[in-house]
CSV table of C-alpha atoms and ligand atoms in Angstrom, one decimal:
chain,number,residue,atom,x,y,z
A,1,UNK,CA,114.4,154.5,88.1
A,2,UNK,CA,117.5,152.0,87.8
A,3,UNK,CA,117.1,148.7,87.0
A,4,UNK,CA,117.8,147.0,90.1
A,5,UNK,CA,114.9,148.8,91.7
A,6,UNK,CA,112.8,146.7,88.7
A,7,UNK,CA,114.5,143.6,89.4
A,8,UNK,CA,112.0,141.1,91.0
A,9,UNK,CA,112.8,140.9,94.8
A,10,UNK,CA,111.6,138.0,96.7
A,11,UNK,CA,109.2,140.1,99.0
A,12,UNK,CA,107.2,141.2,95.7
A,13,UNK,CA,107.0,137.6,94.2
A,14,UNK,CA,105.9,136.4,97.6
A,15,UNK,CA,103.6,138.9,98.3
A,16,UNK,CA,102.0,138.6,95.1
A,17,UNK,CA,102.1,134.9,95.5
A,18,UNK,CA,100.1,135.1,98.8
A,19,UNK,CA,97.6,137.8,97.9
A,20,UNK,CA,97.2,135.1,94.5
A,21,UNK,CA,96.6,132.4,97.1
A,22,UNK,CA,94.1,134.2,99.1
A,23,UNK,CA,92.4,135.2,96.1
A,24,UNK,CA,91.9,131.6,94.5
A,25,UNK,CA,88.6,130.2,95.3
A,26,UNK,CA,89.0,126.8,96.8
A,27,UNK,CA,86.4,124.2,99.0
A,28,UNK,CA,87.6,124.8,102.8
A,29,UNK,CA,87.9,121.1,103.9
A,30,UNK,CA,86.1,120.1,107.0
A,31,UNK,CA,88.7,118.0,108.8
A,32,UNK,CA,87.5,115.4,111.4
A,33,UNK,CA,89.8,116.1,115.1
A,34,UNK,CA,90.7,112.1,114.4
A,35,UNK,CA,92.4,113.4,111.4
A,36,UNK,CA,94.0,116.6,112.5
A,37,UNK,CA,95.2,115.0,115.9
A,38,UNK,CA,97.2,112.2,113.5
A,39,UNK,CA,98.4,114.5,111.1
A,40,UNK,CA,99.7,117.1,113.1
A,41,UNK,CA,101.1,115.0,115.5
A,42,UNK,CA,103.0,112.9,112.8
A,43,UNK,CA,104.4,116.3,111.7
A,44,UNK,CA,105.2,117.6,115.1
A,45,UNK,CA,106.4,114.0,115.9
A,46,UNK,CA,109.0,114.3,113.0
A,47,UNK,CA,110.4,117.2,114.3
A,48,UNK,CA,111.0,116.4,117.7
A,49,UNK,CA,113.3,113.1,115.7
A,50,UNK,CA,115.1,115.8,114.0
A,51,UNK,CA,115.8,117.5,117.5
A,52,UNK,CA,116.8,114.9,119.1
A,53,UNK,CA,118.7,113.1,116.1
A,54,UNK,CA,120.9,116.5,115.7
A,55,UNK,CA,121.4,117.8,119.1
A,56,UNK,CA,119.5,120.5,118.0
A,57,UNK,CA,121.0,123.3,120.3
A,58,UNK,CA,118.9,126.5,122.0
A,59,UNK,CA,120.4,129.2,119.2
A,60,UNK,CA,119.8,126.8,116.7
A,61,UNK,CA,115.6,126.8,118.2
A,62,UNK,CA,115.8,130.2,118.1
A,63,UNK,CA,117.7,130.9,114.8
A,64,UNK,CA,114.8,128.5,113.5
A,65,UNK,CA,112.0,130.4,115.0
A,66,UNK,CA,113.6,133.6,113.5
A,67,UNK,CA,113.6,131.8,110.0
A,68,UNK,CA,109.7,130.8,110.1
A,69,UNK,CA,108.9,134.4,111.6
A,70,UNK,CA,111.1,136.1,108.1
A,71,UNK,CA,109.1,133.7,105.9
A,72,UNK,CA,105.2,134.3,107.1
A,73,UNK,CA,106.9,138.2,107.4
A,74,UNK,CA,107.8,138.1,103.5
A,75,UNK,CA,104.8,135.9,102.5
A,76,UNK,CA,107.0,133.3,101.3
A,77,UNK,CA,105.1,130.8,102.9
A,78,UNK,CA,103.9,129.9,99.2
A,79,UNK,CA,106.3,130.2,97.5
A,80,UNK,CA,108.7,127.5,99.9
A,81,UNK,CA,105.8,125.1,100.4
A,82,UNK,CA,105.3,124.4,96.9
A,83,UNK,CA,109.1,123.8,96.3
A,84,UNK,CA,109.6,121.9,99.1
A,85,UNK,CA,106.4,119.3,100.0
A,86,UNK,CA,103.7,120.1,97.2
A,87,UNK,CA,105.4,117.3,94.8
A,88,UNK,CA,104.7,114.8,97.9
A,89,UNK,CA,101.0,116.3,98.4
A,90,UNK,CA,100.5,115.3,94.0
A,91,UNK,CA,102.8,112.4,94.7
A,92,UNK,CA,99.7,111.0,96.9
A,93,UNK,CA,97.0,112.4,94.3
A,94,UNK,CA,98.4,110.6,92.0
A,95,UNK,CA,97.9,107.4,93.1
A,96,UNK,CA,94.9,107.1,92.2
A,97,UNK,CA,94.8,109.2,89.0
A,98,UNK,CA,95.0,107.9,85.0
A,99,UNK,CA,95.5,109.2,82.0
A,100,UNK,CA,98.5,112.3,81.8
A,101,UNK,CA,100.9,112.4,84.8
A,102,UNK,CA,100.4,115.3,86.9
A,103,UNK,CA,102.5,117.7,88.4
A,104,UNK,CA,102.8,120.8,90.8
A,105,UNK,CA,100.7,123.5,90.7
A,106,UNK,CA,103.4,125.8,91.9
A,107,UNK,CA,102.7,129.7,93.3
A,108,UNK,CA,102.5,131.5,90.0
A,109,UNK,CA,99.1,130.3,88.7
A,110,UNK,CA,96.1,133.0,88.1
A,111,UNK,CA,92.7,132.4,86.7
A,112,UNK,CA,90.1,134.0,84.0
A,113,UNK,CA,93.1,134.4,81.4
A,114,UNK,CA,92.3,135.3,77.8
A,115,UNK,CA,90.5,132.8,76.0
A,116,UNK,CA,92.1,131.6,72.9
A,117,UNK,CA,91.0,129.8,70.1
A,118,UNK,CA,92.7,126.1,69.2
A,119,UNK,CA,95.3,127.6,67.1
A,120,UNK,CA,96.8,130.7,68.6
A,121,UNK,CA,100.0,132.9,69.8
A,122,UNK,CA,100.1,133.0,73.8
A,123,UNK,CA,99.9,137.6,74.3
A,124,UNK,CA,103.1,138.0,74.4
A,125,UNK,CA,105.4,141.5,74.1
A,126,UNK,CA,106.1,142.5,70.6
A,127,UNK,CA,109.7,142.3,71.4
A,128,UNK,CA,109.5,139.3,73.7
A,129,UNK,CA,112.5,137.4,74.2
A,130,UNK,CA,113.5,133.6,73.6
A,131,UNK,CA,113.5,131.1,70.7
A,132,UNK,CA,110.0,130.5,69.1
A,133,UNK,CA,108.2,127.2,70.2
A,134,UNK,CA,104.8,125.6,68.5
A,135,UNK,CA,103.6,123.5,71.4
A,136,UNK,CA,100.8,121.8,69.6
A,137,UNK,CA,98.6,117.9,70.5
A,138,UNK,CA,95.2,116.6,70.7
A,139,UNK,CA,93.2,116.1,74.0
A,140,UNK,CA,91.8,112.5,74.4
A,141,UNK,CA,90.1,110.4,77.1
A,142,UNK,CA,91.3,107.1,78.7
A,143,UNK,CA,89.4,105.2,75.3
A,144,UNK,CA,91.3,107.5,72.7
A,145,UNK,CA,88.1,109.7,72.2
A,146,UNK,CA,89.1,113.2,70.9
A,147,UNK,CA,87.7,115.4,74.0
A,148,UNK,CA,86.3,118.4,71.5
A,149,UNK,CA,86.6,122.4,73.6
A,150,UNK,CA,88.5,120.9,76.5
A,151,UNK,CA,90.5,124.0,78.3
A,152,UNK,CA,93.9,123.9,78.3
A,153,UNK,CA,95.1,126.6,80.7
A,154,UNK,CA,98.9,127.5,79.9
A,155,UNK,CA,101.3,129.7,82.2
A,156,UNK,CA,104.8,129.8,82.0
A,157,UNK,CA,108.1,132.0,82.7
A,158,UNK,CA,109.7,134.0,80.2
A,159,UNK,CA,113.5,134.2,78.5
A,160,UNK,CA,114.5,135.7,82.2
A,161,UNK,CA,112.4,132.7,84.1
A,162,UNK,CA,110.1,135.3,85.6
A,163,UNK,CA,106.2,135.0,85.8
A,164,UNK,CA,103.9,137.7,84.4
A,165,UNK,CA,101.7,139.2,87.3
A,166,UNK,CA,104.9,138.1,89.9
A,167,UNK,CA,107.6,140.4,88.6
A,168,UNK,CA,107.4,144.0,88.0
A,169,UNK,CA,107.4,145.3,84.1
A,170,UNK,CA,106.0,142.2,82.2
A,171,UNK,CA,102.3,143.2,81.0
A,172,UNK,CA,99.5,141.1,83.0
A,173,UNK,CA,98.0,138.1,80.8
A,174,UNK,CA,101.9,137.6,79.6
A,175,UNK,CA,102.7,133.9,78.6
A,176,UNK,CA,98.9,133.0,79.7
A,177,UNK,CA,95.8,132.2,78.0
A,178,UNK,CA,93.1,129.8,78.3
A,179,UNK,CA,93.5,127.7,74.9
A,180,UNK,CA,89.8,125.8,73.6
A,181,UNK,CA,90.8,122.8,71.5
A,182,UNK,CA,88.8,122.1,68.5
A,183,UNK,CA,86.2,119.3,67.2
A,184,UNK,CA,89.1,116.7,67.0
A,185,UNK,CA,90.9,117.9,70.5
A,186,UNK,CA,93.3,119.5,68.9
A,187,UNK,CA,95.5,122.4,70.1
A,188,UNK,CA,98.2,124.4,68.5
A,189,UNK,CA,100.0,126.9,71.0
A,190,UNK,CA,103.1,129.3,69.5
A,191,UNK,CA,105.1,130.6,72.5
A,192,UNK,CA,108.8,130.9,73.2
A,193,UNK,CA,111.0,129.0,75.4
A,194,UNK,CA,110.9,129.6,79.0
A,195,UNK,CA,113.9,129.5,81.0
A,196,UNK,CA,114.5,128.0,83.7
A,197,UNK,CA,113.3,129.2,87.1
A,198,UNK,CA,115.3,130.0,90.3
A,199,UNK,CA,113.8,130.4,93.7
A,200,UNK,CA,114.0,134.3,94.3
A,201,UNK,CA,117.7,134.3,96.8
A,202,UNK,CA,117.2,137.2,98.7
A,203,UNK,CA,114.1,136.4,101.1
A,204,UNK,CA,114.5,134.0,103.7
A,205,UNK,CA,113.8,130.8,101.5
A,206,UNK,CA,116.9,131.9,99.6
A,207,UNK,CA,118.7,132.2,102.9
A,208,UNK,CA,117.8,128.7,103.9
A,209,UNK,CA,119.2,128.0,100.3
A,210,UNK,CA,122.3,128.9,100.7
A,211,UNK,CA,123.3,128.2,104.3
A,212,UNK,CA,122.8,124.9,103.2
A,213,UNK,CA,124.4,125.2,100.1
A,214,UNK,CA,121.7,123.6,98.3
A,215,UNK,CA,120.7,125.3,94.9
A,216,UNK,CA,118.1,127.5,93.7
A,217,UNK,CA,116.6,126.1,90.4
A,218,UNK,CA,113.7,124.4,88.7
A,219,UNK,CA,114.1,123.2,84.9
A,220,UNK,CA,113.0,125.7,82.3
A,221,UNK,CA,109.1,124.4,82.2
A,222,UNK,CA,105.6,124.9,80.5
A,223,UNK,CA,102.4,124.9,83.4
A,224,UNK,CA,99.1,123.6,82.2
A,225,UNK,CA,96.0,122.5,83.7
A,226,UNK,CA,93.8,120.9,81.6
A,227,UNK,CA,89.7,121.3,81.8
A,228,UNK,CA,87.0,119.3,80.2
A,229,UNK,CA,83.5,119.0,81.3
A,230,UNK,CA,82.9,115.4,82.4
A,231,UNK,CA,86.3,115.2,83.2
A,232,UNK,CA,89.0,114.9,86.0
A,233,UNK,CA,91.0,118.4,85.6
A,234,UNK,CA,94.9,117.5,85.2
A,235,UNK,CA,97.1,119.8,86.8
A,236,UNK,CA,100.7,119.4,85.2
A,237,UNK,CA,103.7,120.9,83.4
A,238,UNK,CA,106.2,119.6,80.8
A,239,UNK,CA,109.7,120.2,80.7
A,240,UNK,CA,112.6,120.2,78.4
A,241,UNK,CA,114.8,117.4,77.5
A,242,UNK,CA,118.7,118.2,77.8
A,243,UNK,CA,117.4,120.7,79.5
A,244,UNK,CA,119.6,122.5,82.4
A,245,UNK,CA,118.3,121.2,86.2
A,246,UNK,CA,116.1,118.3,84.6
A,247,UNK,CA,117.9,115.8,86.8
A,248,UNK,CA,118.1,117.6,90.3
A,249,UNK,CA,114.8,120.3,90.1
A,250,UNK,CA,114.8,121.7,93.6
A,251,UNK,CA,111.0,120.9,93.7
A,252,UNK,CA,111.5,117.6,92.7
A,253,UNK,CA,108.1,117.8,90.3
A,254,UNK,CA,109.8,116.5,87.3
A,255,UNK,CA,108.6,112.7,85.6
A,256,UNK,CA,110.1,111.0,82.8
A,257,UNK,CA,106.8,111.0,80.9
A,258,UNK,CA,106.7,114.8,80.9
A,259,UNK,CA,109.8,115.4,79.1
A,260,UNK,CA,109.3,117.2,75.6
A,261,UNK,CA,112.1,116.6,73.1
A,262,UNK,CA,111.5,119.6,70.6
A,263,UNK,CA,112.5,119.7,66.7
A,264,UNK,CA,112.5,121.8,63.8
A,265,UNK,CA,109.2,121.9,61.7
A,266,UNK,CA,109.0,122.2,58.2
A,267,UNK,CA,108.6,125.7,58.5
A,268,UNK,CA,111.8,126.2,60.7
A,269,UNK,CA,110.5,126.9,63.6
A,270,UNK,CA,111.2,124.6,67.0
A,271,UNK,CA,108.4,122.3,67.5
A,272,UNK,CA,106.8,119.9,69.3
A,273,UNK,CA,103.5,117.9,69.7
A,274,UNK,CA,102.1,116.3,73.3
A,275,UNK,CA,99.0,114.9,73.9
A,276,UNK,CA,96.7,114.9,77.5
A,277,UNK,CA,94.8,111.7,78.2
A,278,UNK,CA,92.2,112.4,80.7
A,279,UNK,CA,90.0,110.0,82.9
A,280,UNK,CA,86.0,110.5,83.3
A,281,UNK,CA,85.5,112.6,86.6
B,1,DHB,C1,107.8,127.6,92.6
B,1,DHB,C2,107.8,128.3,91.4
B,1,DHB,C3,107.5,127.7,90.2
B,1,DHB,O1,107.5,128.3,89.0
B,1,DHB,C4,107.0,126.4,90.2
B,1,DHB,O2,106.7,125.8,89.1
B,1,DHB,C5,107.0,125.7,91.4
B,1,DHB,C6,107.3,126.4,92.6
B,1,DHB,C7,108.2,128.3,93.8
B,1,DHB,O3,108.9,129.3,93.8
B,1,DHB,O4,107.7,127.9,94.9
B,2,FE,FE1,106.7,127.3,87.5
């Protein structure tokens, strides 16, 4: 087999992304017809403005109609609504949420990863790529109490900004684990750098893309989600300072607070120390 026939293809990471979706276990909301008949009229409201604002034109309708078909067809539908209106969907969650700034979820989570003990190496390829990183911090509640075997659920991309379990060849579990911090909260993670992430170009998100001559890229970031009995589960990632797309991330899910600035440690290696306040559920 070639390479190009391993490269990831938007039609795998969007399939896996939707069959990852339909997998997750979540409460089905019971919506009240008050609600639905404002929302979706609000939505359906807003694109009739659009419409009329642009002089939207019949091949334009039907060039759009084509464009939603290709993206339910390739199951990108997950993969384009979390770039595009998830941050607005946390934006509202997080009005009324303390402690650690929250963030996306994104596509690309999955869940019963290897549990890892408070100091730990992410599973990784013996030969995996990218410069070395200590990600290390304590857990603590709004009151500065060390929260002792909270969960710190990490995913992230690799050197090449592709997800394990979303891209062919990388090993399942890859740059994932389930991290329990110790008696004081503390964590210590050692991964590697990920890179940053571009929107796979060559499904129909990608078209949309680039006939508008937008671009296709999300900072190099770190996922977490952070777990604590008695506590209101933070959903988040950190990012990179200096770092490449910082200031115009297509999915607009980066916050000044979650900026990491790296150093060298004492023992050489690239380092660097954040820690999660979270509120009493
Ligand atoms: C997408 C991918 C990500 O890695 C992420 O953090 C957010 C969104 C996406 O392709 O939709
Ligand atoms: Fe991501």
């Amino acid at each position: 087999m070639t390479t190009t026939e391993h490269a990831p293809t938007a039609a795998g990471s969007g399939s896996s992304a939707s069959e990852a979706f339909r997998a997750a276990a979540r409460e089905t909301a019971s919506v009240p017809a008050e609600r639905v008949d404002a929302v979706a009229r609000a939505v359906l409201r807003g694109v009739h403005q659009a419409i009329r604002e642009h002089d939207v034109t019949y091949p334009e309708f039907q060039a759009a109609k084509q464009w939603l078909m290709d993206v339910g067809e390739g199951g990108e539908w997950p993969l384009f609504l979390d770039v595009f209106v998830e941050h607005v969907v946390e934006e509202v969650a997080a009005r009324s949420q303390d402690g650690t700034k929250g963030s996306i979820q994104g596509p690309y989570y999955l869940p019963d990863q290897e549990t890892l003990p408070w100091q730990t190496k992410l599973p990784m390829r013996p030969d995996e790529k990218g410069e070395p990183l200590v990600f290390a911090g304590q857990v603590r509640d709004l009151d500065g109490t060390p929260v002792a075997g909270a969960e710190l659920d990490i995913w992230h991309a690799d050197d090449d900004g592709y997800y394990s379990g979303f891209a062919p060849d990388i090993p399942a579990g890859n740059l994932r684990g389930v991290v329990v911090s110790d008696g004081q909260g503390r964590f210590e993670i050692t991964t590697v750098q990920p890179a940053p992430y571009q929107i796979p170009t060559d499904g129909p998100t990608g078209k949309l893309i680039a006939a508008a001559a937008w671009h296709a890229w999300r900072p190099a970031h770190l996922h977490l989600m952070v777990r604590a009995p008695g506590h209101r589960t933070i959903t988040t990632q950190l990012y990179f300072q200096g770092g490449e797309w910082l200031d115009s991330d297509v999915a607009e899910a980066t916050k000044p607070e979650l900026v990491l600035d790296p150093g060298p440690r004492e023992d050489g290696r690239l380092g660097v120390t954040y820690d999660f306040v979270l509120e009493r559920a």
